[in-house]
Coordinates of C-alpha atoms in Angstrom, one line a residue:
Chain G
M1 CA 86.2 -115.6 129.5
R2 CA 89.2 -115.2 131.7
R3 CA 89.1 -116.8 135.1
N4 CA 90.4 -114.3 137.6
P5 CA 91.2 -116.0 140.9
L6 CA 90.4 -112.8 142.8
L7 CA 86.9 -112.7 141.2
I8 CA 86.3 -116.3 142.0
A9 CA 87.2 -115.7 145.7
L10 CA 85.0 -112.7 145.8
K11 CA 82.1 -114.7 144.3
G12 CA 82.6 -117.5 146.8
L13 CA 82.5 -115.0 149.6
A14 CA 79.3 -113.4 148.2
I15 CA 77.7 -116.8 148.1
L16 CA 78.7 -117.5 151.7
V17 CA 77.3 -114.2 152.8
V18 CA 74.0 -114.9 151.0
L19 CA 73.8 -118.3 152.6
A20 CA 74.5 -117.1 156.1
W21 CA 72.0 -114.2 155.8
S22 CA 69.2 -116.6 154.6
L23 CA 69.9 -119.6 156.7
I24 CA 71.5 -118.5 160.1
P25 CA 68.2 -117.2 161.6
I26 CA 66.4 -120.4 160.7
A27 CA 69.1 -122.8 161.6
M28 CA 69.6 -121.0 164.9
I29 CA 66.1 -121.5 166.3
M30 CA 66.0 -125.1 164.9
L31 CA 69.3 -126.0 166.6
S32 CA 68.4 -124.2 169.8
S33 CA 65.1 -126.0 170.1
F34 CA 67.2 -129.1 171.0
K35 CA 69.2 -127.3 173.6
T36 CA 68.8 -127.0 177.3
D37 CA 68.3 -123.5 178.7
R38 CA 71.9 -123.6 179.9
D39 CA 73.2 -124.2 176.3
I40 CA 70.7 -121.6 174.8
F41 CA 72.1 -118.9 177.0
A42 CA 75.8 -119.9 176.7
V43 CA 78.2 -117.2 175.8
P44 CA 79.8 -117.7 173.3
P45 CA 77.1 -119.8 171.6
R46 CA 77.7 -123.5 171.6
L47 CA 77.6 -125.4 168.3
A48 CA 78.4 -128.7 169.9
F49 CA 75.9 -129.7 172.6
Q50 CA 74.0 -132.6 173.9
P51 CA 70.7 -132.6 172.0
T52 CA 67.6 -133.0 174.1
W53 CA 63.8 -133.3 173.6
T54 CA 62.9 -131.5 176.8
N55 CA 61.6 -128.4 175.0
Y56 CA 59.3 -130.5 172.8
V57 CA 58.1 -132.4 175.8
A58 CA 57.4 -129.2 177.7
L59 CA 55.6 -127.8 174.6
W60 CA 53.4 -130.9 174.4
E61 CA 52.6 -130.9 178.1
R62 CA 52.0 -127.2 178.7
W63 CA 50.9 -125.8 175.4
G64 CA 48.1 -128.0 174.2
D65 CA 46.7 -124.8 172.7
F66 CA 49.6 -124.8 170.2
F67 CA 48.7 -128.2 168.8
H68 CA 45.1 -127.2 168.6
G69 CA 46.3 -124.2 166.7
L70 CA 48.2 -126.3 164.3
L71 CA 45.1 -128.3 163.6
N72 CA 43.1 -125.1 163.0
S73 CA 45.9 -123.8 160.7
L74 CA 45.7 -127.0 158.8
I75 CA 41.9 -126.8 158.3
V76 CA 42.0 -123.1 157.4
T77 CA 44.9 -123.6 155.0
A78 CA 43.2 -126.6 153.2
G79 CA 39.9 -124.7 153.0
A80 CA 41.4 -121.5 151.7
T81 CA 43.6 -123.3 149.2
I82 CA 40.7 -125.3 147.7
V83 CA 38.4 -122.3 147.4
A84 CA 41.1 -119.9 146.0
V85 CA 42.4 -122.4 143.5
L86 CA 39.0 -123.4 142.1
A87 CA 37.7 -119.9 141.9
S88 CA 40.9 -118.6 140.3
A89 CA 41.1 -121.5 137.8
V90 CA 37.5 -120.9 136.6
A91 CA 38.0 -117.1 136.4
G92 CA 41.4 -117.6 134.7
Y93 CA 39.7 -119.7 132.0
A94 CA 37.2 -116.9 131.3
Y95 CA 39.9 -114.2 131.2
S96 CA 42.0 -116.4 128.9
R97 CA 39.3 -117.4 126.4
F98 CA 36.6 -114.7 126.3
R99 CA 36.9 -111.1 125.0
H100 CA 34.5 -108.4 126.1
K101 CA 34.6 -104.8 127.5
V102 CA 33.0 -106.0 130.7
L103 CA 35.9 -108.4 131.1
A104 CA 38.5 -105.7 130.6
G105 CA 36.8 -103.6 133.3
S106 CA 36.4 -106.5 135.7
A107 CA 40.1 -107.6 135.2
F108 CA 41.2 -104.1 136.0
F109 CA 38.9 -104.1 139.1
L110 CA 40.4 -107.4 140.3
I111 CA 44.0 -106.1 140.3
F112 CA 43.0 -102.6 141.5
I113 CA 41.5 -104.2 144.6
R114 CA 44.8 -105.7 145.6
L115 CA 45.9 -102.1 146.5
I116 CA 43.5 -101.9 149.4
P117 CA 45.4 -102.7 152.7
P118 CA 43.8 -105.7 154.5
I119 CA 43.8 -103.9 157.9
V120 CA 41.5 -101.2 156.5
I121 CA 38.6 -103.6 155.8
T122 CA 38.8 -105.1 159.2
L123 CA 37.1 -102.0 160.5
P124 CA 33.7 -102.7 159.0
L125 CA 34.2 -106.4 158.8
F126 CA 34.8 -106.8 162.6
P127 CA 31.3 -105.7 163.7
A128 CA 29.7 -107.4 160.7
V129 CA 31.4 -110.7 161.4
N130 CA 30.4 -110.5 165.0
W131 CA 26.8 -109.8 164.1
L132 CA 26.7 -112.8 161.8
G133 CA 28.2 -114.9 164.6
L134 CA 31.2 -115.8 162.3
N135 CA 33.9 -114.6 164.6
D136 CA 36.3 -117.3 165.8
T137 CA 35.3 -119.7 163.1
H138 CA 37.4 -121.5 160.5
F139 CA 34.9 -120.3 157.9
I140 CA 35.7 -116.6 158.2
L141 CA 39.4 -117.2 157.9
I142 CA 39.0 -119.4 154.9
I143 CA 36.9 -116.8 153.1
L144 CA 39.3 -113.9 154.0
Y145 CA 42.4 -115.8 153.0
A146 CA 40.9 -117.1 149.8
T147 CA 39.6 -113.6 148.9
F148 CA 43.0 -112.0 149.3
F149 CA 44.6 -114.4 146.9
V150 CA 42.0 -114.8 144.1
S151 CA 43.3 -111.7 142.3
L152 CA 46.8 -113.0 142.1
G153 CA 45.5 -116.5 141.5
T154 CA 43.3 -115.5 138.6
L155 CA 46.2 -113.7 137.0
V156 CA 48.5 -116.7 137.4
M157 CA 45.9 -119.0 136.0
R158 CA 45.2 -116.8 133.0
T159 CA 48.9 -116.8 132.2
F160 CA 49.1 -120.6 132.4
I161 CA 45.8 -121.2 130.5
D162 CA 47.0 -118.7 127.8
Q163 CA 49.7 -121.3 127.0
I164 CA 47.2 -124.0 126.2
P165 CA 46.5 -123.8 122.4
K166 CA 43.0 -122.5 121.7
E167 CA 42.7 -125.1 118.9
I168 CA 42.2 -127.7 121.5
D169 CA 39.1 -126.1 122.9
E170 CA 37.8 -125.4 119.4
A171 CA 38.2 -129.1 118.4
A172 CA 36.3 -130.2 121.5
H173 CA 33.6 -127.7 120.8
L174 CA 33.2 -129.1 117.3
D175 CA 32.8 -132.5 118.8
G176 CA 29.9 -131.1 120.8
A177 CA 31.5 -130.5 124.2
S178 CA 30.0 -127.8 126.2
R179 CA 32.0 -125.0 127.8
L180 CA 31.8 -126.6 131.2
Q181 CA 33.0 -129.9 129.8
V182 CA 35.9 -128.2 128.1
L183 CA 36.8 -126.5 131.3
Y184 CA 36.7 -129.6 133.5
K185 CA 38.0 -132.2 131.0
L186 CA 40.6 -130.2 129.2
I187 CA 41.6 -126.9 130.7
L188 CA 41.8 -127.8 134.4
P189 CA 43.9 -130.9 133.8
L190 CA 46.2 -129.1 131.3
S191 CA 46.7 -126.2 133.7
A192 CA 47.5 -128.3 136.7
Q193 CA 50.9 -126.6 137.0
G194 CA 49.3 -123.2 137.3
M195 CA 46.9 -124.6 140.0
V196 CA 49.9 -125.9 141.9
A197 CA 51.6 -122.5 141.6
V198 CA 48.5 -120.7 143.0
A199 CA 48.2 -123.4 145.7
V200 CA 51.8 -122.7 146.8
F201 CA 51.0 -119.0 147.4
V202 CA 47.8 -119.6 149.3
I203 CA 49.3 -122.4 151.4
V204 CA 52.3 -120.3 152.5
Y205 CA 50.1 -117.3 153.2
A206 CA 47.3 -119.1 155.0
W207 CA 49.6 -121.2 157.1
N208 CA 51.6 -118.1 158.3
E209 CA 49.0 -115.3 158.4
F210 CA 48.8 -113.2 161.5
L211 CA 46.7 -110.1 161.2
F212 CA 43.3 -111.6 160.4
A213 CA 43.8 -114.5 162.8
F214 CA 44.7 -111.9 165.5
I215 CA 41.5 -109.8 164.9
F216 CA 39.0 -112.5 164.0
T217 CA 39.8 -115.5 166.2
T218 CA 40.1 -115.8 170.0
T219 CA 39.9 -119.4 171.1
R220 CA 38.2 -122.1 169.0
A221 CA 39.6 -121.2 165.6
K222 CA 42.9 -119.7 166.8
T223 CA 45.7 -120.6 164.4
A224 CA 49.3 -121.6 165.2
P225 CA 50.9 -118.2 164.5
L226 CA 48.5 -116.6 166.9
V227 CA 49.4 -119.1 169.7
L228 CA 53.1 -118.5 168.9
S229 CA 52.6 -114.8 169.4
E230 CA 50.9 -115.5 172.7
M231 CA 54.0 -117.5 173.7
I232 CA 56.2 -114.5 172.8
G233 CA 54.0 -112.4 175.0
A234 CA 53.9 -114.9 177.8
V235 CA 57.5 -115.9 178.1
E236 CA 59.3 -112.6 178.2
G237 CA 62.7 -114.1 177.9
V238 CA 62.1 -117.1 180.1
E239 CA 60.9 -120.0 178.0
W240 CA 62.9 -119.5 174.9
G241 CA 63.5 -123.2 174.4
V242 CA 59.8 -124.0 174.2
L243 CA 59.2 -121.1 171.9
F244 CA 62.0 -122.4 169.6
A245 CA 60.4 -125.8 169.6
A246 CA 57.0 -124.4 168.7
S247 CA 58.5 -122.2 166.0
T248 CA 60.3 -125.2 164.5
V249 CA 57.2 -127.3 164.5
Q250 CA 55.2 -124.5 162.8
L251 CA 57.9 -123.7 160.3
L252 CA 59.3 -127.1 159.2
P253 CA 56.3 -128.4 157.1
V254 CA 56.0 -125.2 155.1
L255 CA 59.7 -124.9 154.7
I256 CA 60.0 -128.4 153.3
F257 CA 57.0 -127.6 151.1
V258 CA 58.5 -124.4 149.7
V259 CA 61.8 -126.2 149.0
L260 CA 60.0 -129.0 147.1
A261 CA 57.7 -126.6 145.3
Q262 CA 60.4 -124.2 144.5
K263 CA 59.9 -124.4 140.7
H264 CA 56.2 -123.7 141.0
L265 CA 56.8 -120.8 143.4
V266 CA 59.2 -119.1 141.0
A267 CA 56.9 -119.8 138.0
G268 CA 53.9 -118.4 139.9
L269 CA 55.7 -115.3 141.1
T270 CA 56.9 -114.4 137.7
A271 CA 53.5 -115.1 136.0
G272 CA 51.7 -113.0 138.7
S273 CA 53.9 -110.0 138.6
T274 CA 55.1 -109.5 135.1
K275 CA 51.7 -110.1 133.4
G276 CA 49.2 -107.3 134.1
Chain I
M1 CA 40.6 -116.3 118.6
E2 CA 37.0 -115.7 119.7
Q3 CA 36.0 -112.1 119.1
R4 CA 33.2 -110.5 121.0
S5 CA 32.4 -113.8 122.6
P6 CA 29.0 -114.1 124.4
L7 CA 29.2 -112.4 127.8
L8 CA 26.9 -114.5 129.8
P9 CA 29.0 -117.7 130.3
A10 CA 32.1 -115.6 130.9
L11 CA 30.2 -113.7 133.7
G12 CA 29.3 -117.0 135.2
F13 CA 32.9 -118.1 135.3
I14 CA 34.2 -114.9 136.8
A15 CA 31.3 -114.5 139.3
P16 CA 32.9 -116.4 142.3
V17 CA 36.1 -114.4 142.2
Q18 CA 34.3 -111.1 141.6
L19 CA 31.8 -111.7 144.4
F20 CA 34.6 -112.5 146.8
V21 CA 36.6 -109.4 146.2
G22 CA 33.4 -107.3 145.8
I23 CA 31.8 -108.3 149.1
I24 CA 34.8 -108.8 151.3
I25 CA 37.1 -106.0 150.0
F26 CA 35.3 -103.4 147.8
I27 CA 32.1 -102.8 149.7
P28 CA 33.8 -102.7 153.1
A29 CA 36.4 -100.3 151.7
L30 CA 33.6 -98.0 150.6
Y31 CA 31.9 -98.4 153.9
V32 CA 35.1 -97.3 155.6
F33 CA 34.9 -94.1 153.7
W34 CA 31.4 -93.6 155.1
L35 CA 32.6 -94.5 158.6
S36 CA 35.4 -91.9 158.3
L37 CA 32.8 -89.2 157.9
T38 CA 30.9 -90.3 161.0
E39 CA 31.4 -90.4 164.7
S40 CA 30.8 -93.9 166.1
S41 CA 32.0 -96.5 168.4
F42 CA 30.7 -99.9 169.3
G43 CA 27.0 -100.3 169.6
Q44 CA 26.3 -96.7 168.8
A45 CA 24.5 -95.4 165.7
P46 CA 27.0 -93.4 163.6
V47 CA 26.5 -89.6 163.4
F48 CA 27.6 -87.7 160.4
V49 CA 30.4 -85.3 161.3
G50 CA 31.9 -84.4 157.9
L51 CA 35.7 -84.1 157.8
A52 CA 36.1 -83.8 161.6
N53 CA 37.8 -87.2 161.9
Y54 CA 40.3 -86.3 159.3
G55 CA 40.9 -83.0 161.1
R56 CA 41.5 -84.8 164.4
V57 CA 43.8 -87.4 162.9
L58 CA 45.8 -84.8 161.0
A59 CA 46.2 -82.8 164.1
D60 CA 47.4 -85.8 166.1
A61 CA 51.2 -85.9 166.7
Y62 CA 51.1 -89.7 167.0
F63 CA 49.7 -89.9 163.5
W64 CA 52.5 -87.9 162.0
K65 CA 55.0 -89.9 164.0
A66 CA 53.5 -93.1 162.6
L67 CA 53.5 -91.7 159.1
A68 CA 57.1 -90.6 159.4
N69 CA 58.1 -94.1 160.8
T70 CA 56.2 -95.8 158.0
V71 CA 57.8 -93.7 155.2
I72 CA 61.3 -94.2 156.6
V73 CA 60.9 -97.9 157.1
V74 CA 59.4 -98.4 153.6
L75 CA 62.1 -96.3 151.9
I76 CA 64.8 -98.3 153.6
V77 CA 63.3 -101.7 153.2
V78 CA 62.3 -101.4 149.5
H79 CA 65.5 -99.8 148.3
V80 CA 67.8 -102.1 150.2
E81 CA 65.8 -105.1 149.0
L82 CA 66.1 -103.9 145.5
L83 CA 69.8 -103.4 145.7
L84 CA 70.4 -106.8 147.4
G85 CA 67.9 -108.5 145.1
L86 CA 69.7 -107.1 142.1
G87 CA 73.1 -108.1 143.4
M88 CA 71.9 -111.7 144.1
A89 CA 70.1 -112.0 140.7
L90 CA 73.4 -111.0 139.0
L91 CA 75.4 -113.4 141.2
F92 CA 73.1 -116.3 140.3
A93 CA 72.9 -115.4 136.6
S94 CA 76.7 -115.4 136.4
G95 CA 76.6 -119.1 137.3
V96 CA 76.9 -120.6 140.8
P97 CA 77.7 -124.1 141.9
F98 CA 74.8 -126.2 143.3
R99 CA 72.3 -123.8 141.9
P100 CA 69.1 -125.6 143.0
L101 CA 70.3 -126.0 146.5
L102 CA 71.5 -122.3 146.7
L103 CA 68.1 -121.2 145.3
A104 CA 66.3 -123.2 147.9
A105 CA 68.4 -121.6 150.6
V106 CA 67.7 -118.1 149.3
L107 CA 64.0 -118.8 149.1
A108 CA 63.8 -120.3 152.6
P109 CA 62.8 -117.1 154.4
Y110 CA 59.7 -116.9 152.1
A111 CA 58.3 -119.9 154.1
V112 CA 58.8 -118.2 157.5
S113 CA 55.8 -116.6 159.2
E114 CA 56.2 -113.1 160.6
V115 CA 55.8 -114.4 164.1
S116 CA 58.6 -116.9 163.7
A117 CA 60.8 -114.3 162.1
V118 CA 60.2 -112.0 165.1
V119 CA 61.3 -114.9 167.4
M120 CA 64.5 -115.4 165.3
W121 CA 65.5 -111.8 165.1
R122 CA 64.6 -110.9 168.6
F123 CA 66.8 -113.7 169.8
L124 CA 69.6 -112.8 167.4
F125 CA 69.6 -109.3 168.9
D126 CA 69.0 -110.3 172.5
P127 CA 71.0 -107.7 174.4
E128 CA 72.8 -110.4 176.5
V129 CA 73.0 -113.7 174.6
G130 CA 72.1 -112.9 171.0
F131 CA 74.5 -114.1 168.3
A132 CA 74.3 -110.8 166.5
T133 CA 74.9 -108.9 169.8
Q134 CA 78.0 -111.0 170.5
A135 CA 79.2 -110.5 166.9
L136 CA 78.8 -106.8 167.3
A137 CA 80.6 -106.9 170.7
A138 CA 83.5 -108.8 169.0
L139 CA 83.8 -105.9 166.6
G140 CA 83.8 -103.5 169.6
L141 CA 80.3 -102.3 168.8
P142 CA 77.5 -101.7 171.4
P143 CA 74.4 -104.0 171.3
L144 CA 71.3 -102.9 169.3
E145 CA 68.9 -101.5 172.0
W146 CA 65.8 -102.2 169.9
A147 CA 63.4 -102.3 172.9
V148 CA 64.7 -99.0 174.3
V149 CA 65.8 -96.7 171.5
P150 CA 63.0 -96.1 169.0
W151 CA 65.2 -95.7 165.9
Q152 CA 67.0 -98.9 166.8
G153 CA 63.7 -100.7 167.1
L154 CA 62.7 -99.5 163.7
L155 CA 66.1 -100.6 162.3
L156 CA 65.5 -104.1 163.6
V157 CA 62.0 -104.0 162.1
S158 CA 63.5 -103.0 158.7
M159 CA 66.1 -105.8 158.8
L160 CA 63.5 -108.3 159.7
S161 CA 61.3 -107.1 156.9
I162 CA 64.1 -107.1 154.3
W163 CA 64.9 -110.7 155.4
L164 CA 61.4 -111.9 155.0
H165 CA 60.7 -110.2 151.6
L166 CA 64.0 -110.4 149.8
P167 CA 63.1 -113.8 148.2
F168 CA 60.2 -112.0 146.4
T169 CA 62.3 -109.2 145.0
F170 CA 65.1 -111.6 144.1
V171 CA 62.9 -114.0 142.2
I172 CA 61.3 -111.2 140.1
L173 CA 64.7 -109.7 139.2
Y174 CA 66.4 -113.1 138.6
A175 CA 63.6 -114.2 136.3
A176 CA 63.9 -110.9 134.4
R177 CA 67.6 -111.3 134.1
L178 CA 67.3 -114.9 132.8
A179 CA 64.9 -113.6 130.2
I180 CA 67.5 -111.3 128.6
P181 CA 68.8 -113.1 125.5
G182 CA 72.4 -114.2 125.6
E183 CA 73.0 -112.9 122.1
L184 CA 72.8 -109.4 123.3
Y185 CA 75.8 -110.0 125.6
E186 CA 77.7 -111.8 122.8
A187 CA 77.1 -108.8 120.5
A188 CA 78.2 -106.4 123.1
Q189 CA 81.3 -108.4 123.7
M190 CA 82.1 -108.4 120.0
D191 CA 81.8 -104.7 120.0
G192 CA 84.5 -104.7 122.8
A193 CA 82.2 -103.6 125.6
S194 CA 83.7 -104.1 129.1
H195 CA 82.0 -105.9 131.9
F196 CA 80.8 -102.7 133.4
A197 CA 79.6 -101.3 130.0
R198 CA 77.7 -104.5 129.4
F199 CA 76.0 -104.1 132.7
R200 CA 75.2 -100.5 132.2
R201 CA 74.1 -100.7 128.5
V202 CA 72.5 -104.2 128.4
T203 CA 71.5 -105.6 131.8
L204 CA 70.4 -102.5 133.6
P205 CA 68.1 -101.0 130.9
L206 CA 66.5 -104.4 130.3
L207 CA 65.9 -104.9 134.0
V208 CA 64.3 -101.6 134.6
P209 CA 60.7 -102.8 134.0
A210 CA 61.1 -105.7 136.4
M211 CA 62.7 -103.4 138.9
L212 CA 59.9 -101.0 138.7
I213 CA 57.3 -103.8 139.1
A214 CA 59.1 -105.3 142.1
M215 CA 59.5 -101.9 143.7
L216 CA 55.9 -101.0 143.2
F217 CA 54.6 -104.2 144.7
R218 CA 57.0 -103.9 147.6
Y219 CA 56.1 -100.2 148.2
I220 CA 52.4 -101.1 148.4
F221 CA 52.9 -104.2 150.6
A222 CA 55.6 -102.6 152.8
F223 CA 53.2 -99.7 153.4
R224 CA 50.8 -102.1 155.2
L225 CA 53.5 -103.2 157.7
F226 CA 51.8 -104.3 160.8
S227 CA 52.8 -107.7 162.3
E228 CA 56.5 -107.2 162.5
V229 CA 56.1 -103.9 164.5
W230 CA 53.2 -105.2 166.5
L231 CA 55.1 -108.3 167.6
L232 CA 58.5 -106.7 168.1
T233 CA 57.9 -103.4 169.8
G234 CA 54.1 -103.1 170.0
G235 CA 54.7 -99.5 168.8
G236 CA 56.6 -98.6 172.0
P237 CA 58.4 -97.3 173.8
A238 CA 55.9 -94.5 174.4
R239 CA 54.3 -95.0 171.0
Q240 CA 57.5 -93.9 169.3
T241 CA 57.8 -96.9 166.9
E242 CA 54.2 -97.0 165.6
V243 CA 53.6 -97.3 161.9
L244 CA 50.3 -96.4 160.2
A245 CA 48.7 -99.8 160.4
V246 CA 49.6 -100.1 164.1
Y247 CA 48.2 -96.6 164.7
L248 CA 45.0 -97.6 162.9
Y249 CA 44.6 -100.8 164.9
L250 CA 45.1 -99.0 168.2
E251 CA 42.7 -96.3 167.4
A252 CA 40.0 -98.8 166.4
F253 CA 40.5 -101.7 168.8
R254 CA 42.1 -100.1 171.9
Y255 CA 40.8 -96.5 171.9
N256 CA 37.5 -97.4 170.4
A257 CA 37.8 -94.4 168.0
F258 CA 36.3 -96.0 164.9
G259 CA 35.9 -92.7 163.0
D260 CA 39.5 -91.8 163.5
A261 CA 40.6 -95.3 162.5
A262 CA 38.4 -95.2 159.4
A263 CA 39.9 -91.8 158.4
T264 CA 43.4 -93.2 158.9
G265 CA 42.4 -96.3 156.8
W266 CA 41.0 -94.2 154.0
L267 CA 44.3 -92.1 154.0
L268 CA 46.1 -95.4 153.7
V269 CA 44.0 -96.5 150.7
V270 CA 44.5 -93.1 149.0
A271 CA 48.2 -93.2 149.6
S272 CA 48.4 -96.7 148.1
L273 CA 46.4 -95.7 145.0
V274 CA 48.5 -92.6 144.5
L275 CA 51.7 -94.7 144.8
A276 CA 50.3 -97.0 142.1
L277 CA 48.8 -94.5 139.8
W278 CA 51.4 -95.0 137.1
Y279 CA 50.8 -98.8 137.3
L280 CA 47.1 -98.5 137.3
R281 CA 47.1 -96.3 134.1
R282 CA 49.3 -98.8 132.3
L283 CA 47.2 -101.7 133.5
Y284 CA 43.9 -100.0 132.4
K285 CA 45.2 -99.5 128.9
E286 CA 46.6 -103.0 128.8
M287 CA 43.3 -104.6 130.0
F288 CA 41.2 -102.8 127.4
A289 CA 43.8 -103.5 124.7
T290 CA 43.6 -107.2 125.5
Y291 CA 39.9 -107.7 126.1
A292 CA 38.2 -105.1 123.9
P293 CA 40.5 -104.4 121.0

């Protein structure tokens, strides 16, 4: 193919625009979290500045709530991920290996259910959760987060398990292995990639989720995004530096995780949306 | 292949997943329908009122404002995302240097929470010190008055939403583009097809299914838009930037009108189902073709 210099320049420009669009908002708050207020509010913005930890110190001293929120987020994310991945893997196995009318109907139901907006079900769940004494607990968030990802998770797992040759199960069955043994000893280890892909979705979702945390938690189980939103409400343009520091702390682990798990994220997204 | 395999063990395996969605999503959704036909608030026994709640919601100017805002934002967000995502997919498919690094950069917003995204975009468009405001000023343009002028608030909500969800649309389209066999392009080139002709005759038609899927998912998810609006404008000024989910939330949790909120919720569900009707029909056939041939 001919190499047209104009085309190459245009392409370079397009790449720069894409990079700027994706990264400037993130880089801006991360850099600004190391700035003093004076540097944050400098016009024009300063790229060269004396970095300082003051915002992080202030965050630590005045927003103990935030670190408690991080711990809650960690617990809820871990719980939801384990529950969603296991339930999805087991169901994915059934949808990959069994054939029955009932399964067709239930697979349809599973995907159909994704169309119901989460906010709608908060209406009956809110009084029910209160009545059961489950509001402001890790448990309710774990259940809600897992529930909203088992549909996608099952779909992704089925796609991955479909790629494992059925002859392997049949050979194991001939050797006298039960279905459960086949599942635990063969299918789950062989579909580890799919489980990672499902885990990536759930981890990013549970770590960042706002709506359910906002409605179902108040103090004890409050997650990090909820504390961040309180900081937005409380600061009203005053404590931007501390807010940037908190946002950076909340974002950095999951950002690194997404970059490292990139391959699985892409595989999961394609498996979950193109199939079914 | 196992045909007509025994049902019982399969039911055992799918039970956890089905119980989760059944108990947490399906039954509550049905109950919302019942709620929408009753008058109730906290601690009171519901009284059956027929379609009165729907009548009241449909007569509420704020509902129509919220509906209009939702439709406008969804239309902007989904279609801009689709165009940008397509452009980026083609850019990446044409070969870019440092591909894994660039891909990581493009996927980065996927990791960002709605709350942090609001912090970022609010500060970018801060009327006094925001980078974007200063860039606009350098071009001789006025600042975006997102906190004062409703349509400008919705514009910022749309930008922020596009930024957060572009990675999803991009990945779907990019994967679909990579799945197109290279021989098709070689054949088209042998036939003397120009760049544009190859795009129009090969790339575009083969990407249509993926575009439809990406669009459908984004329609359905964008329709639920809540956090971005809630955290950025709170629906204000004067309830002018509310979207349907914010309207529902306020009805239920601020004005204590559970019946009205339930009616709004059920309208949301029906709208989502209607949007997805085409997809549901295809899915239904596919499921029965796979599992009960």
